[in-house]
């Protein structure tokens, strides 16, 4: 079941992000990896910047999270994570489709590490187009609040759609 998450879910969201992010260890640049991958303060700041998390529950337990963030004229899909032992079951796809339905803008952007081809393929499977390095850098600087090193090592994918 899908649901909008709230303050009471904070620790569960943090736990899911840090469990699932282990997939990046050894794949992303070592100077970008940290443990925990996302500290509580960073998650708090993301929520304060307008990331609204949604979650997927199974048997009353939260097993996946994904955020949506309207920023100016675009919508960002942020922090998509599924617990390691629940991956490859279509849960991320269900969350993404749900969030795409909530998006109010014509352009939807998602950023991920360029050394995470599984993530890039996931978004491409759902109609997102991988953007050029020049466009990626421009968009990351405009819509995200991330370190320069992360900009250098990330990619942006875009889905453009017609609004009713």
mmCIF file of C-alpha atoms in Angstrom, residues 11-89:
data_model
loop_
_atom_site.group_PDB
_atom_site.id
_atom_site.type_symbol
_atom_site.label_atom_id
_atom_site.label_comp_id
_atom_site.label_asym_id
_atom_site.label_seq_id
_atom_site.Cartn_x
_atom_site.Cartn_y
_atom_site.Cartn_z
ATOM 1 C CA UNK A 11 13.451 6.973 11.514
ATOM 2 C CA UNK A 12 11.977 4.347 9.179
ATOM 3 C CA UNK A 13 12.745 6.544 6.134
ATOM 4 C CA UNK A 14 16.303 7.064 7.349
ATOM 5 C CA UNK A 15 16.760 3.346 7.949
ATOM 6 C CA UNK A 16 15.478 2.383 4.476
ATOM 7 C CA UNK A 17 17.686 4.961 2.746
ATOM 8 C CA UNK A 18 20.800 3.791 4.555
ATOM 9 C CA UNK A 19 20.010 0.094 4.051
ATOM 10 C CA UNK A 20 19.396 0.432 0.325
ATOM 11 C CA UNK A 21 22.278 2.865 -0.266
ATOM 12 C CA UNK A 22 24.762 0.089 0.496
ATOM 13 C CA UNK A 23 24.378 -0.747 -3.221
ATOM 14 C CA UNK A 24 26.442 2.387 -3.935
ATOM 15 C CA UNK A 25 29.377 1.363 -1.738
ATOM 16 C CA UNK A 26 32.361 0.668 -3.966
ATOM 17 C CA UNK A 27 30.458 1.978 -7.008
ATOM 18 C CA UNK A 28 30.403 5.719 -6.406
ATOM 19 C CA UNK A 29 33.621 7.680 -5.889
ATOM 20 C CA UNK A 30 35.118 6.854 -2.494
ATOM 21 C CA UNK A 31 35.250 10.542 -1.582
ATOM 22 C CA UNK A 32 31.452 10.676 -2.018
ATOM 23 C CA UNK A 33 30.680 7.624 0.132
ATOM 24 C CA UNK A 34 29.999 8.124 3.813
ATOM 25 C CA UNK A 35 28.514 6.086 6.635
ATOM 26 C CA UNK A 36 25.765 6.482 7.281
ATOM 27 C CA UNK A 37 25.114 7.327 3.653
ATOM 28 C CA UNK A 38 22.496 9.852 4.734
ATOM 29 C CA UNK A 39 22.832 11.233 8.261
ATOM 30 C CA UNK A 40 19.636 12.258 10.077
ATOM 31 C CA UNK A 41 20.492 15.967 9.785
ATOM 32 C CA UNK A 42 20.785 15.703 5.993
ATOM 33 C CA UNK A 43 17.395 13.984 5.733
ATOM 34 C CA UNK A 44 15.881 16.678 7.965
ATOM 35 C CA UNK A 45 17.322 19.379 5.671
ATOM 36 C CA UNK A 46 15.952 17.656 2.561
ATOM 37 C CA UNK A 47 12.471 17.578 4.083
ATOM 38 C CA UNK A 48 12.799 21.249 5.111
ATOM 39 C CA UNK A 49 13.704 22.079 1.474
ATOM 40 C CA UNK A 50 10.396 20.588 0.345
ATOM 41 C CA UNK A 51 11.011 16.900 -0.359
ATOM 42 C CA UNK A 52 7.756 15.078 0.450
ATOM 43 C CA UNK A 53 8.282 11.373 0.989
ATOM 44 C CA UNK A 54 5.870 8.625 0.081
ATOM 45 C CA UNK A 55 6.229 5.061 1.129
ATOM 46 C CA UNK A 56 5.198 1.563 0.244
ATOM 47 C CA UNK A 57 4.145 -0.756 3.039
ATOM 48 C CA UNK A 58 3.856 -4.516 3.161
ATOM 49 C CA UNK A 59 2.275 -6.239 6.161
ATOM 50 C CA UNK A 60 2.116 -2.865 7.946
ATOM 51 C CA UNK A 61 5.880 -2.309 7.559
ATOM 52 C CA UNK A 62 7.452 0.444 5.469
ATOM 53 C CA UNK A 63 9.717 -1.207 2.870
ATOM 54 C CA UNK A 64 10.378 1.547 0.302
ATOM 55 C CA UNK A 65 10.465 5.332 0.091
ATOM 56 C CA UNK A 66 10.612 7.923 -2.656
ATOM 57 C CA UNK A 67 10.441 11.680 -2.531
ATOM 58 C CA UNK A 68 8.882 14.294 -4.756
ATOM 59 C CA UNK A 69 9.921 17.940 -4.746
ATOM 60 C CA UNK A 70 8.439 20.751 -6.803
ATOM 61 C CA UNK A 71 11.190 23.268 -7.588
ATOM 62 C CA UNK A 72 10.233 26.211 -9.756
ATOM 63 C CA UNK A 73 8.967 24.947 -13.094
ATOM 64 C CA UNK A 74 10.006 21.299 -12.610
ATOM 65 C CA UNK A 75 9.322 18.369 -10.312
ATOM 66 C CA UNK A 76 12.217 16.376 -8.917
ATOM 67 C CA UNK A 77 11.985 12.705 -8.000
ATOM 68 C CA UNK A 78 14.289 12.307 -5.009
ATOM 69 C CA UNK A 79 15.730 9.600 -2.788
ATOM 70 C CA UNK A 80 14.204 6.442 -4.240
ATOM 71 C CA UNK A 81 15.140 3.508 -2.003
ATOM 72 C CA UNK A 82 13.774 0.025 -1.346
ATOM 73 C CA UNK A 83 14.978 -2.201 1.469
ATOM 74 C CA UNK A 84 17.593 -4.609 0.137
ATOM 75 C CA UNK A 85 15.495 -7.688 0.881
ATOM 76 C CA UNK A 86 12.470 -6.223 -0.955
ATOM 77 C CA UNK A 87 14.212 -5.131 -4.157
ATOM 78 C CA UNK A 88 13.373 -6.510 -7.612
ATOM 79 C CA UNK A 89 9.693 -6.953 -6.710
#
